[in-house]
Amino acid sequence: MRSMIKTKRYFIFSNDRLLVPAEADLSAGIHLLADLAEEIFAEYAKQAVHIHSNDDVEHHLVDMQKEILEHESVRSISLREVVMTMPKADFQHVAQAWQYAVFLRTHQFCGRCGSRMSRVSWEMAMHCHTCNHRCYPRVSPCIIVAIRNGNKILLAQGERQKESGFFSTLAGFVESGETLEEAVHREVFEEVGLKVKNVEYFNSQPWPFPHSLMVGYLAEFDSGDIQVDGEEIIEAHWFDIDNLPNVPPKYSIAGRLIEETRKRMQKKSV
Ligand SMILES: [Zn+2]
């Protein structure tokens, strides 16, 4: 028989970091957020925003903004630590909570008439009672693509990865009026000057930095010579799949695209 009592979880963000119990083992996932609530939550109860429920759980958000909570029973972790340590499904709940926090912060006033907006009680939206404009959390689709050529994969280094020396698959935001596949062709051509073929959807991943949805593709090299744009991309090369440079870890969609590319190449060579 199903229990009638739902578990309440509070996603509490302080200074853009998630609060967790001080002693928590993060690999145990978000179950730990229920304990946190009991200890320190009372003080912040009035600010809680309901963000998600199903038959068993209720999720609430508390955004303390820049306020830093000092309490011996809690510590704060960055979203990057969440993505690296928590189970994937749990990370997605944290990502959702964070994206709602960003949404609520950035929609206090109406973009059409400038009046103060109010939160809609039955869906995640902000509404302007002066002009009836309604806003929903922004999701920005971004394509990410692994390109293969025989047993080589194209990996690039952007300005941001220069310091870490790390090479990754190409990625870029989808523009208005463009299909995802068109974005793949355009981004690849703009960033490295290549044409690709056999573009195939792989998987997707919400990426709350701050509100992207990464849509993963696999593609094959068609034609062209690598020519980097020198701005977004500073270096790009074909790497032998068995001799890769530093690449993104497997919890990220880039890491999974590289793994899938490796599998495809192994299948072909059998
Ligand atoms: Zn308005």
Coordinates of C-alpha atoms and ligand atoms in Angstrom, one line a residue:
M1 CA 0.0 0.0 0.0
R2 CA 1.3 3.4 -0.9
S3 CA 2.0 5.7 2.0
M4 CA 0.0 9.0 2.0
I5 CA 2.9 11.0 3.3
K6 CA 5.1 12.5 0.6
T7 CA 8.7 13.2 1.2
K8 CA 9.5 16.9 1.0
R9 CA 12.8 17.9 -0.4
Y10 CA 14.2 21.5 -0.2
F11 CA 16.7 22.6 -2.8
I12 CA 18.3 25.5 -1.0
F13 CA 20.7 27.7 -2.9
S14 CA 23.0 30.0 -1.0
N15 CA 25.4 32.3 -3.0
D16 CA 24.7 30.1 -6.1
R17 CA 25.7 26.9 -4.4
L18 CA 23.5 24.0 -3.2
L19 CA 23.3 23.3 0.6
V20 CA 23.8 19.8 1.7
P21 CA 24.2 18.2 5.1
A22 CA 27.8 18.6 6.2
E23 CA 28.5 14.9 6.4
A24 CA 26.5 13.8 3.4
D25 CA 27.8 11.2 0.9
L26 CA 26.9 13.0 -2.4
S27 CA 26.8 9.7 -4.3
A28 CA 23.7 8.9 -2.2
G29 CA 21.9 11.5 -4.2
I30 CA 19.2 14.0 -3.3
H31 CA 17.6 11.8 -0.6
L32 CA 19.9 13.7 1.7
L33 CA 18.1 17.0 1.0
A34 CA 15.1 15.8 3.0
D35 CA 17.3 15.6 6.2
L36 CA 18.7 19.0 5.6
A37 CA 15.3 20.5 5.7
E38 CA 14.5 19.3 9.2
E39 CA 17.6 20.8 10.7
I40 CA 17.7 24.3 9.3
F41 CA 14.7 24.9 7.2
A42 CA 12.2 26.5 9.6
E43 CA 13.8 29.9 9.2
Y44 CA 13.4 29.9 5.4
A45 CA 10.0 28.2 5.2
K46 CA 8.2 31.4 4.1
Q47 CA 10.3 31.7 1.0
A48 CA 9.9 28.2 -0.3
V49 CA 8.5 27.8 -3.8
H50 CA 6.9 24.5 -4.8
I51 CA 8.6 23.3 -8.0
H52 CA 7.7 19.7 -8.7
S53 CA 5.7 16.8 -7.2
N54 CA 4.8 13.2 -8.1
D55 CA 3.1 10.5 -6.0
D56 CA 6.0 10.2 -3.6
V57 CA 7.9 13.5 -3.4
E58 CA 7.4 17.2 -3.3
H59 CA 10.3 19.4 -4.3
H60 CA 10.6 23.0 -3.1
L61 CA 13.1 25.7 -3.9
V62 CA 14.6 28.2 -1.5
D63 CA 16.8 30.8 -3.1
M64 CA 18.8 32.7 -0.5
Q65 CA 20.5 34.6 -3.3
K66 CA 23.8 36.1 -2.0
E67 CA 23.1 35.3 1.6
I68 CA 25.5 32.8 3.1
L69 CA 24.2 30.4 5.7
E70 CA 26.7 29.5 8.5
H71 CA 25.6 26.4 10.3
E72 CA 27.8 23.5 11.5
S73 CA 25.4 20.9 10.0
V74 CA 25.6 22.1 6.4
R75 CA 28.0 22.8 3.7
S76 CA 27.6 24.2 0.2
I77 CA 28.6 22.6 -3.1
S78 CA 28.8 24.0 -6.6
L79 CA 26.6 22.8 -9.4
R80 CA 29.7 21.3 -11.1
E81 CA 30.3 19.2 -8.0
V82 CA 26.6 18.1 -8.1
V83 CA 27.0 17.0 -11.8
M84 CA 30.2 15.1 -11.0
T85 CA 29.1 13.3 -7.9
M86 CA 25.3 12.8 -7.8
P87 CA 23.4 10.1 -9.8
K88 CA 22.3 11.5 -13.1
A89 CA 18.6 11.5 -12.4
D90 CA 19.2 13.4 -9.2
F91 CA 21.4 15.9 -10.9
Q92 CA 18.5 16.7 -13.2
H93 CA 16.3 17.6 -10.3
V94 CA 19.0 19.9 -9.0
A95 CA 19.4 21.4 -12.4
Q96 CA 15.6 22.0 -12.6
A97 CA 15.6 23.7 -9.2
W98 CA 18.5 25.9 -10.2
Q99 CA 17.0 26.9 -13.5
Y100 CA 13.8 27.9 -11.7
A101 CA 15.8 30.0 -9.2
V102 CA 17.5 31.8 -12.1
F103 CA 14.1 32.2 -13.8
L104 CA 12.4 33.7 -10.7
R105 CA 15.4 36.1 -10.2
T106 CA 15.3 37.4 -13.7
H107 CA 11.5 37.8 -14.1
Q108 CA 10.6 40.1 -11.3
F109 CA 9.4 42.8 -13.8
C110 CA 7.4 42.5 -17.0
G111 CA 9.5 42.7 -20.2
R112 CA 6.6 44.2 -22.1
C113 CA 5.3 46.9 -19.8
G114 CA 7.7 47.0 -16.8
S115 CA 5.1 46.2 -14.1
R116 CA 6.0 43.9 -11.2
M117 CA 5.2 40.3 -12.1
S118 CA 3.6 37.6 -9.8
R119 CA 4.2 34.0 -9.6
V120 CA 1.5 31.7 -11.1
S121 CA 0.5 29.2 -8.4
W122 CA -0.4 26.2 -10.6
E123 CA 2.5 26.2 -13.1
M124 CA 6.1 27.5 -13.2
A125 CA 5.5 30.9 -14.7
M126 CA 5.5 34.6 -13.9
H127 CA 2.5 36.6 -14.9
C128 CA 1.9 40.4 -15.4
H129 CA -1.5 41.4 -14.2
T130 CA -1.2 44.8 -16.0
C131 CA -0.8 43.5 -19.6
N132 CA -1.3 39.7 -19.2
H133 CA 2.2 38.9 -20.5
R134 CA 3.3 35.5 -19.1
C135 CA 6.8 34.1 -19.0
Y136 CA 8.1 30.5 -18.6
P137 CA 11.6 29.4 -17.6
R138 CA 14.0 29.8 -20.6
V139 CA 15.5 26.7 -22.1
S140 CA 18.3 27.4 -24.6
P141 CA 18.9 24.5 -27.0
C142 CA 22.5 23.9 -27.8
I143 CA 23.8 21.2 -30.2
I144 CA 26.9 19.2 -29.4
V145 CA 28.4 16.9 -32.1
A146 CA 31.1 14.2 -32.3
I147 CA 32.5 14.0 -35.8
R148 CA 34.3 10.8 -37.0
N149 CA 36.5 10.1 -39.9
G150 CA 37.8 6.5 -40.1
N151 CA 39.3 5.8 -36.7
K152 CA 39.8 9.5 -35.9
I153 CA 37.5 11.9 -34.0
L154 CA 37.5 15.7 -34.3
L155 CA 38.1 17.4 -31.0
A156 CA 38.7 21.1 -30.4
Q157 CA 39.9 23.4 -27.8
G158 CA 38.1 26.7 -27.0
E159 CA 39.5 29.7 -25.3
R160 CA 37.9 28.5 -22.0
Q161 CA 39.6 25.1 -22.1
K162 CA 43.0 26.5 -22.9
E163 CA 44.2 26.5 -19.3
S164 CA 43.0 23.0 -18.5
G165 CA 44.5 21.7 -21.8
F166 CA 41.4 19.9 -22.5
F167 CA 39.8 19.0 -25.9
S168 CA 36.1 18.4 -26.5
T169 CA 33.4 17.9 -29.2
L170 CA 32.0 21.0 -30.9
A171 CA 29.0 22.7 -29.5
G172 CA 27.0 25.8 -30.1
F173 CA 23.6 27.5 -29.5
V174 CA 20.7 27.0 -31.9
E175 CA 19.6 30.2 -33.6
S176 CA 16.0 31.4 -34.0
G177 CA 14.3 29.8 -36.9
E178 CA 16.8 27.0 -37.3
T179 CA 16.4 23.2 -37.0
L180 CA 18.7 21.3 -34.7
E181 CA 20.3 19.6 -37.7
E182 CA 20.9 22.9 -39.5
A183 CA 22.6 24.2 -36.3
V184 CA 24.9 21.2 -36.4
H185 CA 26.0 21.9 -40.0
R186 CA 26.3 25.6 -39.4
E187 CA 28.3 25.4 -36.2
V188 CA 30.7 22.8 -37.6
F189 CA 31.3 24.9 -40.7
E190 CA 31.7 28.1 -38.7
E191 CA 34.0 26.7 -36.0
V192 CA 36.3 24.4 -38.0
G193 CA 35.4 24.9 -41.7
L194 CA 34.2 21.3 -42.3
K195 CA 31.2 19.7 -44.0
V196 CA 29.6 16.7 -42.2
K197 CA 27.1 14.0 -43.3
N198 CA 24.9 11.3 -41.7
V199 CA 24.0 13.5 -38.8
E200 CA 22.2 11.3 -36.3
Y201 CA 20.6 12.2 -33.0
F202 CA 22.2 10.6 -30.0
N203 CA 20.9 11.9 -26.6
S204 CA 20.3 15.0 -24.6
Q205 CA 21.2 16.5 -21.3
P206 CA 19.9 19.5 -19.4
W207 CA 22.9 21.7 -18.5
P208 CA 22.0 24.4 -16.0
F209 CA 24.9 26.8 -16.8
P210 CA 22.6 28.7 -16.8
H211 CA 19.7 27.2 -18.8
S212 CA 21.0 25.1 -21.7
L213 CA 19.6 21.9 -23.1
M214 CA 22.5 20.0 -24.8
V215 CA 21.3 18.0 -27.8
G216 CA 23.9 15.5 -28.8
Y217 CA 24.6 14.3 -32.4
L218 CA 27.0 11.9 -34.1
A219 CA 28.2 12.8 -37.5
E220 CA 30.6 11.7 -40.2
F221 CA 33.2 13.9 -41.9
D222 CA 32.2 14.8 -45.5
S223 CA 34.7 17.3 -46.9
G224 CA 37.0 20.2 -46.1
D225 CA 40.2 21.0 -44.3
I226 CA 40.2 22.1 -40.6
Q227 CA 40.3 25.9 -40.3
V228 CA 39.6 27.2 -36.8
D229 CA 37.8 30.5 -36.4
G230 CA 40.5 31.6 -33.8
E231 CA 37.8 33.1 -31.5
E232 CA 35.5 30.4 -30.2
I233 CA 37.9 27.6 -31.2
I234 CA 41.6 28.1 -31.0
E235 CA 42.8 24.6 -31.9
A236 CA 41.1 21.5 -33.5
H237 CA 42.6 18.2 -34.7
W238 CA 41.7 14.7 -35.8
F239 CA 42.7 12.4 -32.9
D240 CA 43.2 8.7 -33.1
I241 CA 40.5 7.2 -31.0
D242 CA 43.1 5.1 -29.1
N243 CA 45.3 8.1 -28.4
L244 CA 43.0 10.8 -27.1
P245 CA 44.1 14.0 -25.4
N246 CA 42.4 15.1 -22.1
V247 CA 38.7 14.8 -22.8
P248 CA 35.5 15.5 -20.9
P249 CA 34.5 12.9 -18.3
K250 CA 31.8 10.3 -19.0
Y251 CA 29.1 12.0 -16.9
S252 CA 28.9 14.8 -19.4
I253 CA 27.2 14.4 -22.8
A254 CA 30.5 15.2 -24.5
G255 CA 32.2 12.3 -22.8
R256 CA 29.3 10.0 -23.7
L257 CA 29.5 11.1 -27.4
I258 CA 33.2 10.3 -27.5
E259 CA 32.5 6.8 -26.0
E260 CA 29.7 6.2 -28.5
T261 CA 32.0 7.2 -31.4
R262 CA 34.6 4.8 -30.1
K263 CA 32.0 2.0 -30.1
R264 CA 30.9 2.8 -33.7
M265 CA 34.5 2.6 -34.8
Q266 CA 35.1 -0.7 -33.1
K267 CA 32.0 -2.2 -34.7
K268 CA 33.2 -1.1 -38.1
S269 CA 36.7 -2.6 -37.7
V270 CA 35.4 -6.0 -36.7
Ligands
ZN1 ZN 3.2 43.7 -18.4

